[in-house]
Amino acid sequence: MVATADSADADRVKSLGAATVIDYTRGDVAAQVRAAHPDGVDALVDLIAYAPDALPLDLVRKGGKVASTLGAADDQTLAAQGLTGGNVMAAPTREDIAPLAEPAAAGTLTVDVTTVLPLESAAEGLATIASGTARGKIVITVAD
């Protein structure tokens, strides 16, 4: 798995499963991925593009898969590139969440929580997310 992070966050991202970390602060991410994987990657999960023409589809091998969390994956655009995939929107159901319940209860589900804030500091957490500098999950606690 290839992931992006700055150099200060590379070890954390590798600990979460990334085999290769591309430092987005060192220039064009697509060019760095292309240099590391000249034949392309098998799949792309895009978290930043809002339009099909903003997806770096040329980085994905023919027959590869593309997923977008912001609605950028267009069936026609993907098909024209020999790719498949779609948009992933969060709408969890009981059936989706059920497989997570057992490992969560057993304490074996790993969630990358990097910041814990009291409710009165929730705006600070939202500002961190909005600025694009959040690392891991931010948890807001509510006092009893």
PDB file of C-alpha atoms in Angstrom:
ATOM      1  CA  MET A   1       0.000   0.000   0.000  1.00  0.00           C
ATOM      2  CA  VAL A   2       1.203   3.481  -0.903  1.00  0.00           C
ATOM      3  CA  ALA A   3       0.135   6.332   1.363  1.00  0.00           C
ATOM      4  CA  THR A   4       0.898  10.024   1.625  1.00  0.00           C
ATOM      5  CA  ALA A   5       2.230  11.798   4.689  1.00  0.00           C
ATOM      6  CA  ASP A   6       4.844  14.352   5.584  1.00  0.00           C
ATOM      7  CA  SER A   7       8.191  13.096   6.881  1.00  0.00           C
ATOM      8  CA  ALA A   8       7.184  13.661  10.512  1.00  0.00           C
ATOM      9  CA  ASP A   9       4.166  11.371  10.079  1.00  0.00           C
ATOM     10  CA  ALA A  10       5.736   8.653   7.892  1.00  0.00           C
ATOM     11  CA  ASP A  11       6.482   6.197  10.718  1.00  0.00           C
ATOM     12  CA  ARG A  12       2.900   6.412  12.048  1.00  0.00           C
ATOM     13  CA  VAL A  13       1.490   5.811   8.567  1.00  0.00           C
ATOM     14  CA  LYS A  14       3.832   2.832   8.065  1.00  0.00           C
ATOM     15  CA  SER A  15       2.722   1.410  11.429  1.00  0.00           C
ATOM     16  CA  LEU A  16      -0.836   1.489  10.053  1.00  0.00           C
ATOM     17  CA  GLY A  17       0.165  -0.676   7.079  1.00  0.00           C
ATOM     18  CA  ALA A  18       1.691   1.512   4.380  1.00  0.00           C
ATOM     19  CA  ALA A  19       4.558  -0.183   2.571  1.00  0.00           C
ATOM     20  CA  THR A  20       5.583   3.041   0.833  1.00  0.00           C
ATOM     21  CA  VAL A  21       5.062   6.596   2.058  1.00  0.00           C
ATOM     22  CA  ILE A  22       5.095   9.458  -0.418  1.00  0.00           C
ATOM     23  CA  ASP A  23       6.037  12.776   1.202  1.00  0.00           C
ATOM     24  CA  TYR A  24       3.476  15.232  -0.164  1.00  0.00           C
ATOM     25  CA  THR A  25       5.606  18.174   1.012  1.00  0.00           C
ATOM     26  CA  ARG A  26       8.395  17.225  -1.440  1.00  0.00           C
ATOM     27  CA  GLY A  27       6.608  18.048  -4.662  1.00  0.00           C
ATOM     28  CA  ASP A  28       4.092  16.553  -7.043  1.00  0.00           C
ATOM     29  CA  VAL A  29       2.561  13.469  -5.399  1.00  0.00           C
ATOM     30  CA  ALA A  30       1.493  11.922  -8.717  1.00  0.00           C
ATOM     31  CA  ALA A  31       5.035  12.268 -10.088  1.00  0.00           C
ATOM     32  CA  GLN A  32       6.447  10.601  -6.966  1.00  0.00           C
ATOM     33  CA  VAL A  33       3.972   7.711  -7.229  1.00  0.00           C
ATOM     34  CA  ARG A  34       4.736   7.336 -10.942  1.00  0.00           C
ATOM     35  CA  ALA A  35       8.473   7.216 -10.190  1.00  0.00           C
ATOM     36  CA  ALA A  36       7.990   4.579  -7.483  1.00  0.00           C
ATOM     37  CA  HIS A  37       5.478   2.541  -9.544  1.00  0.00           C
ATOM     38  CA  PRO A  38       6.144   3.143 -13.253  1.00  0.00           C
ATOM     39  CA  ASP A  39       3.708   0.383 -14.275  1.00  0.00           C
ATOM     40  CA  GLY A  40       0.964   1.939 -12.172  1.00  0.00           C
ATOM     41  CA  VAL A  41      -0.810   0.899  -9.000  1.00  0.00           C
ATOM     42  CA  ASP A  42      -3.619  -1.645  -8.720  1.00  0.00           C
ATOM     43  CA  ALA A  43      -6.056   0.676  -6.971  1.00  0.00           C
ATOM     44  CA  LEU A  44      -6.582   4.268  -5.935  1.00  0.00           C
ATOM     45  CA  VAL A  45      -8.527   5.552  -2.943  1.00  0.00           C
ATOM     46  CA  ASP A  46      -8.861   9.287  -3.456  1.00  0.00           C
ATOM     47  CA  LEU A  47      -9.833  11.501  -0.535  1.00  0.00           C
ATOM     48  CA  ILE A  48      -9.323  14.934  -2.107  1.00  0.00           C
ATOM     49  CA  ALA A  49     -10.695  15.176  -5.668  1.00  0.00           C
ATOM     50  CA  TYR A  50     -14.143  16.656  -6.197  1.00  0.00           C
ATOM     51  CA  ALA A  51     -14.335  16.121  -9.977  1.00  0.00           C
ATOM     52  CA  PRO A  52     -13.473  13.231 -12.315  1.00  0.00           C
ATOM     53  CA  ASP A  53     -10.835  15.266 -14.146  1.00  0.00           C
ATOM     54  CA  ALA A  54      -9.012  15.848 -10.840  1.00  0.00           C
ATOM     55  CA  LEU A  55      -8.493  12.110 -10.209  1.00  0.00           C
ATOM     56  CA  PRO A  56      -4.972  10.927 -11.135  1.00  0.00           C
ATOM     57  CA  LEU A  57      -6.322   7.975 -13.137  1.00  0.00           C
ATOM     58  CA  ASP A  58      -3.142   7.668 -15.187  1.00  0.00           C
ATOM     59  CA  LEU A  59      -1.469   6.261 -12.047  1.00  0.00           C
ATOM     60  CA  VAL A  60      -3.758   3.207 -12.036  1.00  0.00           C
ATOM     61  CA  ARG A  61      -3.057   0.137 -14.191  1.00  0.00           C
ATOM     62  CA  LYS A  62      -5.658  -0.919 -16.759  1.00  0.00           C
ATOM     63  CA  GLY A  63      -8.173  -3.140 -14.996  1.00  0.00           C
ATOM     64  CA  GLY A  64      -7.550  -1.334 -11.701  1.00  0.00           C
ATOM     65  CA  LYS A  65     -10.057  -0.035  -9.191  1.00  0.00           C
ATOM     66  CA  VAL A  66     -10.780   3.535  -8.123  1.00  0.00           C
ATOM     67  CA  ALA A  67     -12.745   4.758  -5.109  1.00  0.00           C
ATOM     68  CA  SER A  68     -13.547   8.359  -4.258  1.00  0.00           C
ATOM     69  CA  THR A  69     -14.950   9.638  -0.977  1.00  0.00           C
ATOM     70  CA  LEU A  70     -15.981  12.973  -2.521  1.00  0.00           C
ATOM     71  CA  GLY A  71     -18.041  11.832  -5.497  1.00  0.00           C
ATOM     72  CA  ALA A  72     -15.356  12.207  -8.160  1.00  0.00           C
ATOM     73  CA  ALA A  73     -15.483   8.650  -9.524  1.00  0.00           C
ATOM     74  CA  ASP A  74     -17.580   8.759 -12.699  1.00  0.00           C
ATOM     75  CA  ASP A  75     -18.455   5.448 -14.385  1.00  0.00           C
ATOM     76  CA  GLN A  76     -17.901   6.776 -17.923  1.00  0.00           C
ATOM     77  CA  THR A  77     -14.562   8.374 -17.073  1.00  0.00           C
ATOM     78  CA  LEU A  78     -13.356   5.210 -15.325  1.00  0.00           C
ATOM     79  CA  ALA A  79     -14.516   2.963 -18.179  1.00  0.00           C
ATOM     80  CA  ALA A  80     -12.738   5.155 -20.742  1.00  0.00           C
ATOM     81  CA  GLN A  81      -9.491   4.500 -18.853  1.00  0.00           C
ATOM     82  CA  GLY A  82     -10.131   0.740 -18.522  1.00  0.00           C
ATOM     83  CA  LEU A  83     -10.887   1.074 -14.815  1.00  0.00           C
ATOM     84  CA  THR A  84     -13.774   0.238 -12.506  1.00  0.00           C
ATOM     85  CA  GLY A  85     -14.868   1.559  -9.146  1.00  0.00           C
ATOM     86  CA  GLY A  86     -17.152   4.153  -7.704  1.00  0.00           C
ATOM     87  CA  ASN A  87     -17.909   6.539  -4.937  1.00  0.00           C
ATOM     88  CA  VAL A  88     -17.853   5.505  -1.301  1.00  0.00           C
ATOM     89  CA  MET A  89     -20.197   7.327   1.018  1.00  0.00           C
ATOM     90  CA  ALA A  90     -20.595   6.575   4.715  1.00  0.00           C
ATOM     91  CA  ALA A  91     -24.046   5.207   5.479  1.00  0.00           C
ATOM     92  CA  PRO A  92     -23.326   2.408   7.957  1.00  0.00           C
ATOM     93  CA  THR A  93     -26.014  -0.099   8.830  1.00  0.00           C
ATOM     94  CA  ARG A  94     -26.199  -2.573  11.693  1.00  0.00           C
ATOM     95  CA  GLU A  95     -24.961  -5.237   9.272  1.00  0.00           C
ATOM     96  CA  ASP A  96     -21.960  -3.098   8.300  1.00  0.00           C
ATOM     97  CA  ILE A  97     -21.003  -2.314  11.877  1.00  0.00           C
ATOM     98  CA  ALA A  98     -21.620  -5.793  13.356  1.00  0.00           C
ATOM     99  CA  PRO A  99     -18.263  -7.281  12.224  1.00  0.00           C
ATOM    100  CA  LEU A 100     -16.489  -4.484  14.127  1.00  0.00           C
ATOM    101  CA  ALA A 101     -18.351  -5.082  17.411  1.00  0.00           C
ATOM    102  CA  GLU A 102     -16.481  -8.241  18.461  1.00  0.00           C
ATOM    103  CA  PRO A 103     -12.935  -6.891  17.949  1.00  0.00           C
ATOM    104  CA  ALA A 104     -13.983  -3.593  19.557  1.00  0.00           C
ATOM    105  CA  ALA A 105     -15.344  -5.413  22.614  1.00  0.00           C
ATOM    106  CA  ALA A 106     -12.228  -7.604  22.754  1.00  0.00           C
ATOM    107  CA  GLY A 107      -9.948  -4.588  22.552  1.00  0.00           C
ATOM    108  CA  THR A 108      -8.284  -5.830  19.370  1.00  0.00           C
ATOM    109  CA  LEU A 109      -9.711  -3.214  16.993  1.00  0.00           C
ATOM    110  CA  THR A 110      -7.022  -0.630  16.339  1.00  0.00           C
ATOM    111  CA  VAL A 111      -8.198   2.959  15.957  1.00  0.00           C
ATOM    112  CA  ASP A 112      -5.511   5.570  15.419  1.00  0.00           C
ATOM    113  CA  VAL A 113      -6.573   8.140  18.030  1.00  0.00           C
ATOM    114  CA  THR A 114      -3.999  10.913  18.200  1.00  0.00           C
ATOM    115  CA  THR A 115      -5.941  13.639  20.002  1.00  0.00           C
ATOM    116  CA  VAL A 116      -8.449  13.567  22.852  1.00  0.00           C
ATOM    117  CA  LEU A 117     -10.232  16.821  23.693  1.00  0.00           C
ATOM    118  CA  PRO A 118     -12.908  17.779  26.219  1.00  0.00           C
ATOM    119  CA  LEU A 119     -16.271  18.888  24.798  1.00  0.00           C
ATOM    120  CA  GLU A 120     -15.507  22.552  25.441  1.00  0.00           C
ATOM    121  CA  SER A 121     -12.512  22.248  23.067  1.00  0.00           C
ATOM    122  CA  ALA A 122     -14.465  20.566  20.256  1.00  0.00           C
ATOM    123  CA  ALA A 123     -14.147  23.684  18.082  1.00  0.00           C
ATOM    124  CA  GLU A 124     -10.355  23.299  18.284  1.00  0.00           C
ATOM    125  CA  GLY A 125     -10.652  19.742  16.942  1.00  0.00           C
ATOM    126  CA  LEU A 126     -12.909  20.890  14.109  1.00  0.00           C
ATOM    127  CA  ALA A 127     -10.447  23.658  13.238  1.00  0.00           C
ATOM    128  CA  THR A 128      -7.643  21.091  13.069  1.00  0.00           C
ATOM    129  CA  ILE A 129      -9.676  18.943  10.679  1.00  0.00           C
ATOM    130  CA  ALA A 130     -10.642  21.963   8.547  1.00  0.00           C
ATOM    131  CA  SER A 131      -7.009  23.070   8.285  1.00  0.00           C
ATOM    132  CA  GLY A 132      -5.977  19.679   6.900  1.00  0.00           C
ATOM    133  CA  THR A 133      -3.450  19.090   9.675  1.00  0.00           C
ATOM    134  CA  ALA A 134      -5.306  16.348  11.580  1.00  0.00           C
ATOM    135  CA  ARG A 135      -3.317  13.169  12.102  1.00  0.00           C
ATOM    136  CA  GLY A 136      -5.319  10.139  13.127  1.00  0.00           C
ATOM    137  CA  LYS A 137      -8.685  10.422  14.838  1.00  0.00           C
ATOM    138  CA  ILE A 138      -9.779  13.200  17.148  1.00  0.00           C
ATOM    139  CA  VAL A 139     -11.975  12.092  20.046  1.00  0.00           C
ATOM    140  CA  ILE A 140     -14.220  14.452  22.012  1.00  0.00           C
ATOM    141  CA  THR A 141     -14.975  13.418  25.587  1.00  0.00           C
ATOM    142  CA  VAL A 142     -18.111  14.373  27.472  1.00  0.00           C
ATOM    143  CA  ALA A 143     -17.846  14.611  31.260  1.00  0.00           C
ATOM    144  CA  ASP A 144     -20.389  12.679  33.337  1.00  0.00           C
TER     145      ASP A 144
END
